């Protein structure tokens, strides 16, 4: 395995999604927002058993960076993408490996004996999805794994690196290790904000990693949370928020930072720190309601298409276009999955 090299290296929390539809009652019962992502608190603990007992569950491989990595693998030649994170030695981990294999994604998991692989309750209501995550093994990731003979050469050989914001809740040292290496080597480091609670409650960790970020991806809710956390006056002016993120201090100043803010079926806004006052807006071709199955993983699919473009050396415009195509494909499937037989994106 160590002799194999990959263009894209991804790090995150590997989770199995437990997805149910018509979840309005669950939202009320567990005090959940219809379109949000949170870490499970004690009051949410019974939700997983309730899903098993009372709902028809679709099990889908999840975990934000893993979804994006599978998306990138979908648009790239086989064995272009490798992913790491921590799983248990259980059946859930085997299901994740199977899903990765289908898309041509390779993984170098840290496997914790006797631990359970993380899970995410995905409550679908209408076109919204509410995510409730129990990290379990995922938060037991150890920075030493990155230095292991199996993983270290893969990090050295990659051109592009991707980390999900969720990982910063427990693994900021590991994320920083990769981000600094990328910056020093003049390679591309991409961070996804992942959820509103990351800029809201993990602002310190975000500030630690931001100097090394060449590309930051987020959606309108995450941009708004960033704006609130940093005291920006107009929280809904996506171009202004993107500009504020783009112009944060940067360690490798020779590569301008690009900030990409998606907005579901509305336009995607892109700001580059070299031209912070010239935002670009890319319209999305909206789908008909009847074409949308669910929106779980749509943002990750966008990131996957975008990352595939970066690896292939495409322009930012082409990367965004690929992101839109993969995002549109994903919302027409159940959960974070892609169409088979494969559709050519590039």
Short mmCIF file of N, CA and C in Angstrom, two decimals, residues 65 112 250 310:
data_model
loop_
_atom_site.label_atom_id
_atom_site.label_comp_id
_atom_site.label_asym_id
_atom_site.label_seq_id
_atom_site.Cartn_x
_atom_site.Cartn_y
_atom_site.Cartn_z
N UNK A 65 -15.89 14.49 5.27
CA UNK A 65 -14.71 14.43 4.38
C UNK A 65 -14.68 13.12 3.60
N UNK A 112 -9.48 1.13 16.01
CA UNK A 112 -9.40 0.99 17.48
C UNK A 112 -10.14 -0.27 17.89
N UNK A 250 -2.31 34.93 6.20
CA UNK A 250 -1.99 33.67 5.52
C UNK A 250 -0.49 33.40 5.57
N UNK A 310 -9.62 20.68 -8.64
CA UNK A 310 -8.32 21.19 -8.15
C UNK A 310 -7.20 20.20 -8.48
#
